[in-house]
PDB file of C-alpha atoms and ligand atoms in Angstrom:
ATOM      1  CA  MET A   1    -187.317 -90.798  67.324  1.00 60.00           C
ATOM      2  CA  ASP A   2    -186.276 -89.401  63.932  1.00 62.00           C
ATOM      3  CA  ASP A   3    -184.834 -86.133  62.995  1.00 66.00           C
ATOM      4  CA  GLU A   4    -188.217 -84.795  61.935  1.00 77.00           C
ATOM      5  CA  LYS A   5    -190.063 -85.767  64.789  1.00 85.00           C
ATOM      6  CA  PRO A   6    -187.422 -86.336  67.769  1.00 93.00           C
ATOM      7  CA  TYR A   7    -190.042 -86.536  70.518  1.00 97.00           C
ATOM      8  CA  VAL A   8    -192.111 -89.597  71.535  1.00 98.00           C
ATOM      9  CA  VAL A   9    -195.349 -89.810  73.727  1.00 98.00           C
ATOM     10  CA  CYS A  10    -196.150 -93.030  75.142  1.00 98.00           C
ATOM     11  CA  LEU A  11    -199.593 -93.458  76.189  1.00 98.00           C
ATOM     12  CA  THR A  12    -199.612 -96.295  78.954  1.00 98.00           C
ATOM     13  CA  PHE A  13    -202.712 -97.693  80.541  1.00 98.00           C
ATOM     14  CA  ASP A  14    -202.431 -99.616  83.725  1.00 98.00           C
ATOM     15  CA  PHE A  15    -205.769-102.210  83.261  1.00 98.00           C
ATOM     16  CA  ASP A  16    -205.910-103.048  86.935  1.00 97.00           C
ATOM     17  CA  ALA A  17    -209.557-103.464  87.229  1.00 97.00           C
ATOM     18  CA  LEU A  18    -210.381-105.218  90.450  1.00 97.00           C
ATOM     19  CA  SER A  19    -206.691-106.179  91.377  1.00 96.00           C
ATOM     20  CA  VAL A  20    -205.914-102.455  92.365  1.00 95.00           C
ATOM     21  CA  TRP A  21    -208.723-102.720  95.082  1.00 94.00           C
ATOM     22  CA  LEU A  22    -208.092-106.325  96.220  1.00 94.00           C
ATOM     23  CA  GLY A  23    -204.263-105.718  96.534  1.00 91.00           C
ATOM     24  CA  GLY A  24    -204.187-102.245  98.273  1.00 82.00           C
ATOM     25  CA  TYR A  25    -206.973-101.603 100.318  1.00 84.00           C
ATOM     26  CA  ALA A  26    -207.583-103.124 103.918  1.00 80.00           C
ATOM     27  CA  VAL A  27    -211.363-103.444 103.357  1.00 81.00           C
ATOM     28  CA  VAL A  28    -212.810-104.336  99.899  1.00 89.00           C
ATOM     29  CA  THR A  29    -216.458-103.825  99.215  1.00 92.00           C
ATOM     30  CA  PRO A  30    -218.735-104.615  96.376  1.00 95.00           C
ATOM     31  CA  ALA A  31    -218.730-101.015  95.409  1.00 93.00           C
ATOM     32  CA  MET A  32    -215.023-100.549  95.244  1.00 92.00           C
ATOM     33  CA  LEU A  33    -214.874-103.623  93.150  1.00 95.00           C
ATOM     34  CA  SER A  34    -217.434-102.367  90.963  1.00 96.00           C
ATOM     35  CA  ARG A  35    -215.241 -99.194  90.263  1.00 94.00           C
ATOM     36  CA  GLY A  36    -212.698-101.815  88.956  1.00 96.00           C
ATOM     37  CA  GLU A  37    -215.138-103.488  86.680  1.00 97.00           C
ATOM     38  CA  TYR A  38    -216.099-100.220  85.289  1.00 98.00           C
ATOM     39  CA  GLY A  39    -212.438-100.130  83.547  1.00 98.00           C
ATOM     40  CA  ALA A  40    -213.306-103.295  81.606  1.00 98.00           C
ATOM     41  CA  ARG A  41    -217.034-102.576  80.748  1.00 98.00           C
ATOM     42  CA  VAL A  42    -216.483 -99.000  79.815  1.00 98.00           C
ATOM     43  CA  GLY A  43    -212.842 -97.812  79.980  1.00 98.00           C
ATOM     44  CA  VAL A  44    -211.204-100.228  77.754  1.00 98.00           C
ATOM     45  CA  PRO A  45    -213.668 -99.950  74.850  1.00 98.00           C
ATOM     46  CA  ARG A  46    -213.642 -96.230  74.900  1.00 98.00           C
ATOM     47  CA  ILE A  47    -209.872 -95.950  75.030  1.00 98.00           C
ATOM     48  CA  LEU A  48    -209.675 -98.628  72.164  1.00 98.00           C
ATOM     49  CA  ASP A  49    -212.135 -96.494  70.122  1.00 98.00           C
ATOM     50  CA  LEU A  50    -210.297 -93.118  70.591  1.00 98.00           C
ATOM     51  CA  LEU A  51    -206.812 -94.680  69.801  1.00 98.00           C
ATOM     52  CA  ALA A  52    -208.218 -96.402  66.655  1.00 98.00           C
ATOM     53  CA  ALA A  53    -209.663 -92.923  65.508  1.00 98.00           C
ATOM     54  CA  HIS A  54    -206.180 -91.363  65.699  1.00 98.00           C
ATOM     55  CA  ASP A  55    -204.400 -94.565  64.571  1.00 98.00           C
ATOM     56  CA  ILE A  56    -202.252 -94.480  68.001  1.00 98.00           C
ATOM     57  CA  PRO A  57    -200.374 -97.564  69.298  1.00 98.00           C
ATOM     58  CA  ALA A  58    -200.257 -97.708  73.119  1.00 98.00           C
ATOM     59  CA  THR A  59    -199.031-100.133  75.800  1.00 98.00           C
ATOM     60  CA  PHE A  60    -201.266-101.827  78.385  1.00 98.00           C
ATOM     61  CA  PHE A  61    -199.753-102.893  81.358  1.00 98.00           C
ATOM     62  CA  VAL A  62    -202.329-105.646  82.831  1.00 98.00           C
ATOM     63  CA  PRO A  63    -201.960-107.625  85.943  1.00 98.00           C
ATOM     64  CA  GLY A  64    -202.347-111.529  85.679  1.00 98.00           C
ATOM     65  CA  HIS A  65    -205.717-111.099  87.986  1.00 98.00           C
ATOM     66  CA  THR A  66    -207.129-108.783  85.263  1.00 98.00           C
ATOM     67  CA  ALA A  67    -206.169-111.080  82.331  1.00 98.00           C
ATOM     68  CA  GLU A  68    -207.858-114.204  83.766  1.00 98.00           C
ATOM     69  CA  SER A  69    -211.005-112.282  84.885  1.00 98.00           C
ATOM     70  CA  PHE A  70    -211.562-110.346  81.497  1.00 98.00           C
ATOM     71  CA  PRO A  71    -209.895-112.266  78.830  1.00 98.00           C
ATOM     72  CA  ASP A  72    -212.062-110.521  76.302  1.00 98.00           C
ATOM     73  CA  SER A  73    -210.858-107.300  77.176  1.00 98.00           C
ATOM     74  CA  VAL A  74    -207.367-108.461  76.899  1.00 98.00           C
ATOM     75  CA  GLU A  75    -207.946-109.967  73.445  1.00 98.00           C
ATOM     76  CA  SER A  76    -209.736-106.815  72.074  1.00 98.00           C
ATOM     77  CA  ILE A  77    -206.523-104.768  73.449  1.00 98.00           C
ATOM     78  CA  LEU A  78    -204.246-107.440  71.242  1.00 98.00           C
ATOM     79  CA  GLN A  79    -206.681-107.379  68.391  1.00 98.00           C
ATOM     80  CA  ALA A  80    -206.289-103.240  68.064  1.00 98.00           C
ATOM     81  CA  GLY A  81    -202.392-103.746  67.847  1.00 98.00           C
ATOM     82  CA  HIS A  82    -201.442-102.562  71.178  1.00 98.00           C
ATOM     83  CA  GLU A  83    -198.708-103.973  73.393  1.00 98.00           C
ATOM     84  CA  LEU A  84    -199.427-106.084  76.345  1.00 98.00           C
ATOM     85  CA  ALA A  85    -196.769-105.677  79.162  1.00 98.00           C
ATOM     86  CA  HIS A  86    -196.464-107.160  82.843  1.00 98.00           C
ATOM     87  CA  HIS A  87    -197.954-105.637  85.739  1.00 98.00           C
ATOM     88  CA  GLY A  88    -197.946-108.328  88.384  1.00 97.00           C
ATOM     89  CA  TYR A  89    -200.294-111.154  89.068  1.00 97.00           C
ATOM     90  CA  GLY A  90    -202.288-109.608  92.037  1.00 96.00           C
ATOM     91  CA  HIS A  91    -201.879-105.710  92.665  1.00 95.00           C
ATOM     92  CA  TYR A  92    -199.146-105.762  95.372  1.00 93.00           C
ATOM     93  CA  ASP A  93    -196.675-103.843  97.116  1.00 92.00           C
ATOM     94  CA  LEU A  94    -193.561-105.435  95.881  1.00 92.00           C
ATOM     95  CA  SER A  95    -191.722-104.148  99.182  1.00 90.00           C
ATOM     96  CA  ALA A  96    -194.430-105.849 101.386  1.00 91.00           C
ATOM     97  CA  GLN A  97    -193.710-109.333  99.723  1.00 90.00           C
ATOM     98  CA  THR A  98    -190.950-111.708 100.274  1.00 93.00           C
ATOM     99  CA  PRO A  99    -188.422-112.612  97.589  1.00 93.00           C
ATOM    100  CA  ASP A 100    -190.111-115.812  97.010  1.00 94.00           C
ATOM    101  CA  GLU A 101    -193.586-114.556  96.615  1.00 94.00           C
ATOM    102  CA  GLU A 102    -192.458-111.703  94.559  1.00 95.00           C
ATOM    103  CA  ARG A 103    -190.638-114.426  92.188  1.00 96.00           C
ATOM    104  CA  LEU A 104    -193.843-116.324  92.191  1.00 96.00           C
ATOM    105  CA  SER A 105    -196.206-113.160  91.100  1.00 96.00           C
ATOM    106  CA  LEU A 106    -193.692-112.529  88.494  1.00 97.00           C
ATOM    107  CA  GLU A 107    -193.913-116.184  87.099  1.00 97.00           C
ATOM    108  CA  ARG A 108    -197.630-116.262  87.602  1.00 97.00           C
ATOM    109  CA  GLY A 109    -197.959-113.125  85.461  1.00 97.00           C
ATOM    110  CA  LEU A 110    -195.898-114.248  82.859  1.00 98.00           C
ATOM    111  CA  ALA A 111    -197.756-117.661  82.770  1.00 98.00           C
ATOM    112  CA  VAL A 112    -201.144-115.941  82.390  1.00 98.00           C
ATOM    113  CA  LEU A 113    -199.999-113.601  79.641  1.00 98.00           C
ATOM    114  CA  GLY A 114    -198.442-116.393  77.811  1.00 97.00           C
ATOM    115  CA  ARG A 115    -201.976-117.813  77.138  1.00 97.00           C
ATOM    116  CA  PHE A 116    -202.687-114.151  74.879  1.00 98.00           C
ATOM    117  CA  VAL A 117    -199.139-113.619  73.106  1.00 97.00           C
ATOM    118  CA  ALA A 118    -196.540-116.071  71.645  1.00 95.00           C
ATOM    119  CA  ASP A 119    -193.724-113.933  72.806  1.00 95.00           C
ATOM    120  CA  PRO A 120    -193.174-113.093  76.728  1.00 95.00           C
ATOM    121  CA  PRO A 121    -193.828-109.335  77.433  1.00 97.00           C
ATOM    122  CA  ILE A 122    -190.736-107.468  77.198  1.00 98.00           C
ATOM    123  CA  GLY A 123    -191.858-104.701  79.378  1.00 98.00           C
ATOM    124  CA  TYR A 124    -192.850-104.504  83.159  1.00 98.00           C
ATOM    125  CA  ARG A 125    -194.224-101.792  85.725  1.00 98.00           C
ATOM    126  CA  SER A 126    -194.424-102.487  89.383  1.00 97.00           C
ATOM    127  CA  PRO A 127    -197.877-102.606  90.594  1.00 95.00           C
ATOM    128  CA  SER A 128    -196.773-100.319  93.366  1.00 91.00           C
ATOM    129  CA  TRP A 129    -194.563 -98.335  91.352  1.00 93.00           C
ATOM    130  CA  ASP A 130    -191.924 -99.256  93.663  1.00 92.00           C
ATOM    131  CA  TYR A 131    -189.203-102.113  93.964  1.00 93.00           C
ATOM    132  CA  SER A 132    -188.329-104.282  96.526  1.00 92.00           C
ATOM    133  CA  ALA A 133    -184.480-105.140  96.918  1.00 90.00           C
ATOM    134  CA  ALA A 134    -184.908-108.041  94.743  1.00 93.00           C
ATOM    135  CA  THR A 135    -187.114-106.565  91.925  1.00 95.00           C
ATOM    136  CA  LEU A 136    -184.519-105.058  89.306  1.00 96.00           C
ATOM    137  CA  SER A 137    -182.320-108.347  89.549  1.00 96.00           C
ATOM    138  CA  LEU A 138    -185.557-110.325  89.071  1.00 96.00           C
ATOM    139  CA  LEU A 139    -186.472-108.262  85.937  1.00 97.00           C
ATOM    140  CA  VAL A 140    -182.714-108.586  84.301  1.00 97.00           C
ATOM    141  CA  GLU A 141    -183.001-112.357  85.291  1.00 97.00           C
ATOM    142  CA  TYR A 142    -186.319-113.055  83.509  1.00 97.00           C
ATOM    143  CA  GLY A 143    -184.950-111.068  80.219  1.00 97.00           C
ATOM    144  CA  PHE A 144    -187.178-107.940  80.482  1.00 98.00           C
ATOM    145  CA  LEU A 145    -186.228-105.157  78.089  1.00 98.00           C
ATOM    146  CA  TYR A 146    -187.544-102.218  80.026  1.00 98.00           C
ATOM    147  CA  ASP A 147    -189.290-101.124  83.219  1.00 98.00           C
ATOM    148  CA  SER A 148    -191.491 -98.029  83.791  1.00 98.00           C
ATOM    149  CA  SER A 149    -191.797 -97.745  87.571  1.00 97.00           C
ATOM    150  CA  LEU A 150    -189.140 -95.377  88.876  1.00 97.00           C
ATOM    151  CA  PHE A 151    -188.477 -91.541  89.073  1.00 97.00           C
ATOM    152  CA  ALA A 152    -185.007 -90.529  88.475  1.00 97.00           C
ATOM    153  CA  ASP A 153    -185.575 -88.669  85.054  1.00 98.00           C
ATOM    154  CA  ASP A 154    -188.271 -87.091  83.015  1.00 97.00           C
ATOM    155  CA  PHE A 155    -187.890 -87.140  79.279  1.00 98.00           C
ATOM    156  CA  HIS A 156    -184.698 -89.590  79.079  1.00 98.00           C
ATOM    157  CA  PRO A 157    -185.205 -93.471  79.530  1.00 98.00           C
ATOM    158  CA  TYR A 158    -182.167 -94.474  81.487  1.00 98.00           C
ATOM    159  CA  HIS A 159    -180.570 -97.781  83.136  1.00 98.00           C
ATOM    160  CA  PRO A 160    -181.434 -98.322  86.606  1.00 97.00           C
ATOM    161  CA  ARG A 161    -178.675 -99.502  88.874  1.00 97.00           C
ATOM    162  CA  LEU A 162    -178.130-102.689  90.668  1.00 96.00           C
ATOM    163  CA  GLY A 163    -176.436-102.902  94.122  1.00 92.00           C
ATOM    164  CA  ASP A 164    -176.415 -99.142  95.227  1.00 93.00           C
ATOM    165  CA  GLN A 165    -175.288 -98.470  98.739  1.00 94.00           C
ATOM    166  CA  VAL A 166    -176.986 -95.618 100.642  1.00 94.00           C
ATOM    167  CA  GLY A 167    -178.358 -94.695 104.118  1.00 95.00           C
ATOM    168  CA  ALA A 168    -179.504 -92.020 106.149  1.00 94.00           C
ATOM    169  CA  ASP A 169    -176.061 -91.468 107.366  1.00 96.00           C
ATOM    170  CA  GLU A 170    -174.111 -92.994 104.407  1.00 96.00           C
ATOM    171  CA  PRO A 171    -173.806 -91.204 101.055  1.00 96.00           C
ATOM    172  CA  LEU A 172    -174.682 -93.003  97.830  1.00 96.00           C
ATOM    173  CA  GLN A 173    -172.422 -95.124  96.498  1.00 97.00           C
ATOM    174  CA  MET A 174    -173.667 -96.076  92.982  1.00 96.00           C
ATOM    175  CA  GLY A 175    -173.811 -99.856  91.872  1.00 95.00           C
ATOM    176  CA  ASP A 176    -173.719-100.920  88.249  1.00 96.00           C
ATOM    177  CA  GLU A 177    -176.271-100.014  85.654  1.00 97.00           C
ATOM    178  CA  ALA A 178    -178.630-102.734  84.794  1.00 96.00           C
ATOM    179  CA  ASP A 179    -178.957-103.893  80.967  1.00 95.00           C
ATOM    180  CA  LEU A 180    -182.626-102.742  81.028  1.00 97.00           C
ATOM    181  CA  TRP A 181    -184.058 -99.572  80.180  1.00 98.00           C
ATOM    182  CA  GLU A 182    -186.374 -97.440  82.602  1.00 98.00           C
ATOM    183  CA  PHE A 183    -188.933 -95.162  81.273  1.00 98.00           C
ATOM    184  CA  PRO A 184    -189.469 -93.104  84.245  1.00 98.00           C
ATOM    185  CA  VAL A 185    -192.930 -92.275  85.455  1.00 98.00           C
ATOM    186  CA  ASP A 186    -194.304 -89.434  87.775  1.00 98.00           C
ATOM    187  CA  PHE A 187    -197.477 -88.926  89.891  1.00 96.00           C
ATOM    188  CA  CYS A 188    -198.091 -85.670  88.170  1.00 97.00           C
ATOM    189  CA  LEU A 189    -198.507 -87.596  84.911  1.00 98.00           C
ATOM    190  CA  ASP A 190    -200.736 -90.329  86.398  1.00 98.00           C
ATOM    191  CA  ASP A 191    -204.352 -90.001  86.334  1.00 97.00           C
ATOM    192  CA  TRP A 192    -205.103 -91.991  89.344  1.00 95.00           C
ATOM    193  CA  PRO A 193    -203.928 -89.210  92.127  1.00 94.00           C
ATOM    194  CA  HIS A 194    -205.478 -86.574  90.042  1.00 96.00           C
ATOM    195  CA  PHE A 195    -208.779 -88.127  89.786  1.00 95.00           C
ATOM    196  CA  THR A 196    -209.499 -91.040  91.968  1.00 93.00           C
ATOM    197  CA  PHE A 197    -211.571 -90.122  95.228  1.00 88.00           C
ATOM    198  CA  ASN A 198    -210.521 -92.604  97.894  1.00 81.00           C
ATOM    199  CA  PHE A 199    -212.288 -91.427 101.150  1.00 75.00           C
ATOM    200  CA  ASP A 200    -208.914 -90.254 102.097  1.00 74.00           C
ATOM    201  CA  PRO A 201    -207.917 -86.571 102.844  1.00 68.00           C
ATOM    202  CA  LEU A 202    -204.594 -87.274 101.349  1.00 70.00           C
ATOM    203  CA  ARG A 203    -206.168 -88.985  98.168  1.00 76.00           C
ATOM    204  CA  VAL A 204    -209.059 -86.805  97.495  1.00 79.00           C
ATOM    205  CA  GLY A 205    -208.853 -86.742  93.615  1.00 84.00           C
ATOM    206  CA  LEU A 206    -211.791 -85.239  91.566  1.00 89.00           C
ATOM    207  CA  SER A 207    -209.610 -82.702  89.912  1.00 92.00           C
ATOM    208  CA  ALA A 208    -210.939 -80.779  86.966  1.00 94.00           C
ATOM    209  CA  SER A 209    -209.768 -82.199  83.736  1.00 95.00           C
ATOM    210  CA  SER A 210    -208.786 -78.684  82.528  1.00 97.00           C
ATOM    211  CA  LYS A 211    -206.258 -78.872  85.453  1.00 97.00           C
ATOM    212  CA  VAL A 212    -204.740 -81.993  84.404  1.00 98.00           C
ATOM    213  CA  PHE A 213    -204.547 -80.791  80.601  1.00 98.00           C
ATOM    214  CA  GLU A 214    -202.541 -77.733  82.058  1.00 98.00           C
ATOM    215  CA  ILE A 215    -199.945 -79.994  83.832  1.00 98.00           C
ATOM    216  CA  TRP A 216    -199.712 -82.898  80.983  1.00 98.00           C
ATOM    217  CA  ALA A 217    -199.468 -80.389  77.906  1.00 98.00           C
ATOM    218  CA  GLY A 218    -197.175 -78.157  80.077  1.00 98.00           C
ATOM    219  CA  GLU A 219    -194.860 -81.231  80.457  1.00 98.00           C
ATOM    220  CA  PHE A 220    -194.965 -81.718  76.923  1.00 98.00           C
ATOM    221  CA  ASP A 221    -194.240 -78.327  75.787  1.00 98.00           C
ATOM    222  CA  TYR A 222    -191.516 -78.040  78.185  1.00 98.00           C
ATOM    223  CA  MET A 223    -189.921 -81.139  76.735  1.00 98.00           C
ATOM    224  CA  ILE A 224    -190.239 -79.961  73.046  1.00 97.00           C
ATOM    225  CA  GLY A 225    -189.040 -76.434  74.107  1.00 96.00           C
ATOM    226  CA  HIS A 226    -185.895 -77.348  76.147  1.00 97.00           C
ATOM    227  CA  GLU A 227    -184.689 -80.700  75.111  1.00 97.00           C
ATOM    228  CA  GLN A 228    -183.188 -81.931  71.608  1.00 96.00           C
ATOM    229  CA  SER A 229    -185.480 -85.314  71.974  1.00 96.00           C
ATOM    230  CA  GLY A 230    -187.369 -86.881  74.555  1.00 97.00           C
ATOM    231  CA  VAL A 231    -189.957 -89.271  75.456  1.00 98.00           C
ATOM    232  CA  LEU A 232    -192.957 -88.104  77.771  1.00 98.00           C
ATOM    233  CA  THR A 233    -194.869 -91.144  79.455  1.00 98.00           C
ATOM    234  CA  LEU A 234    -198.399 -90.674  80.483  1.00 98.00           C
ATOM    235  CA  THR A 235    -199.832 -93.244  82.882  1.00 98.00           C
ATOM    236  CA  MET A 236    -203.717 -93.823  82.657  1.00 98.00           C
ATOM    237  CA  HIS A 237    -206.243 -96.400  83.986  1.00 98.00           C
ATOM    238  CA  PRO A 238    -209.269 -97.426  81.942  1.00 98.00           C
ATOM    239  CA  GLN A 239    -211.327 -97.329  85.375  1.00 98.00           C
ATOM    240  CA  VAL A 240    -210.424 -93.559  85.932  1.00 98.00           C
ATOM    241  CA  ILE A 241    -209.703 -91.815  82.615  1.00 98.00           C
ATOM    242  CA  GLY A 242    -212.547 -93.908  81.081  1.00 98.00           C
ATOM    243  CA  ARG A 243    -215.208 -91.197  82.452  1.00 98.00           C
ATOM    244  CA  GLY A 244    -216.416 -88.935  79.603  1.00 98.00           C
ATOM    245  CA  HIS A 245    -214.998 -85.732  80.752  1.00 98.00           C
ATOM    246  CA  ARG A 246    -211.600 -87.476  81.132  1.00 98.00           C
ATOM    247  CA  MET A 247    -211.725 -89.004  77.583  1.00 98.00           C
ATOM    248  CA  ALA A 248    -212.140 -85.613  76.312  1.00 98.00           C
ATOM    249  CA  LEU A 249    -208.936 -84.660  78.202  1.00 98.00           C
ATOM    250  CA  LEU A 250    -207.304 -87.504  76.703  1.00 98.00           C
ATOM    251  CA  GLU A 251    -208.548 -86.725  73.092  1.00 98.00           C
ATOM    252  CA  ARG A 252    -207.565 -82.880  73.758  1.00 98.00           C
ATOM    253  CA  VAL A 253    -203.823 -84.450  74.803  1.00 98.00           C
ATOM    254  CA  ILE A 254    -203.770 -86.125  71.796  1.00 98.00           C
ATOM    255  CA  GLN A 255    -204.413 -83.171  69.404  1.00 98.00           C
ATOM    256  CA  HIS A 256    -202.163 -80.980  71.470  1.00 98.00           C
ATOM    257  CA  VAL A 257    -199.227 -83.633  70.544  1.00 98.00           C
ATOM    258  CA  LEU A 258    -199.987 -83.927  66.974  1.00 97.00           C
ATOM    259  CA  SER A 259    -200.485 -80.351  66.506  1.00 96.00           C
ATOM    260  CA  SER A 260    -196.749 -79.672  67.488  1.00 95.00           C
ATOM    261  CA  GLY A 261    -195.669 -81.517  64.307  1.00 94.00           C
ATOM    262  CA  SER A 262    -192.507 -82.649  66.074  1.00 94.00           C
ATOM    263  CA  ALA A 263    -193.966 -85.778  68.154  1.00 97.00           C
ATOM    264  CA  TYR A 264    -195.430 -89.104  67.456  1.00 97.00           C
ATOM    265  CA  PHE A 265    -196.938 -91.630  69.715  1.00 98.00           C
ATOM    266  CA  ALA A 266    -195.241 -95.177  70.137  1.00 98.00           C
ATOM    267  CA  ARG A 267    -195.576 -98.362  72.006  1.00 98.00           C
ATOM    268  CA  MET A 268    -193.066 -98.619  74.721  1.00 98.00           C
ATOM    269  CA  GLY A 269    -191.847-101.649  73.806  1.00 98.00           C
ATOM    270  CA  ASP A 270    -190.819-100.111  70.227  1.00 98.00           C
ATOM    271  CA  VAL A 271    -189.044 -97.386  71.817  1.00 98.00           C
ATOM    272  CA  ALA A 272    -186.937 -99.680  74.016  1.00 98.00           C
ATOM    273  CA  ARG A 273    -186.227-101.827  70.895  1.00 97.00           C
ATOM    274  CA  GLU A 274    -185.081 -98.834  69.354  1.00 95.00           C
ATOM    275  CA  LEU A 275    -182.970 -97.474  72.465  1.00 95.00           C
ATOM    276  CA  SER A 276    -181.259-100.771  72.608  1.00 93.00           C
ATOM    277  CA  ALA A 277    -180.550-100.899  68.797  1.00 92.00           C
ATOM    278  CA  GLY A 278    -178.826 -97.532  69.353  1.00 87.00           C
ATOM    279  CA  ASP A 279    -177.067 -98.829  72.403  1.00 73.00           C
ATOM    280  CA  ALA A 280    -175.653-101.719  70.166  1.00 67.00           C
ATOM    281  CA  ASN A 281    -174.417 -99.449  67.402  1.00 57.00           C
TER     282      ASN A 281
HETATM  283 ZN1   ZN B   1    -201.653-100.832  88.427  1.00 96.96          ZN
END
């Protein structure tokens, strides 16, 4: 976020592979698991090639389950200079876990990622894009610098709150801001709901990539047209964006951002460090 280029775009990839099917679906078949494997076999190499062609750094949120299943993919991500961030061990809905199970998943994920990197990851994204009552305090306890799972803003990272009180018949009483940055997400900026066909009328997917370009470029254009500065977070999955016509969409988005002349791409962890340094001044 410098004066000449006050806008940042964070390309984030949730490398779920098989874990998203095993953790979120009642019946898991070989064909569903093979959709996850596509992310490792095809998606990750294509994404790394495209990012290298444009010299773009990115952030990969990787479940421990994926890192243990496809260690070579994780090594290739790191060798290319991208950030490795925490995405649970299994791909679970945190609100369905007990606090002990959630802590265990967090620790197991940290232990697995610790085999690949010297320093523990500073970023976290909930597998379910949701928190349990315990999540935020766990992230603070384990020293994460940022999270990217919540929705309360669009272009401005913020501090989520601990200890909010609210009910259907009780107005919101705000708790205290946590010492951690939230990089907000949104389903319209996530490739999964746009594209992934789930045999479910509510999750039909299979959008045209032109429609998704209109939405993603539209959010970027609004940011640079209406905000003094900002961070736009795109969420993609190698098993989804890795398809040829969707890789062409991603390249088109990259070119759209670069052609503005006022934005650059950064790893989320680097933006979080910069924001924290600004906070300390
Ligand atoms: Zn995920």
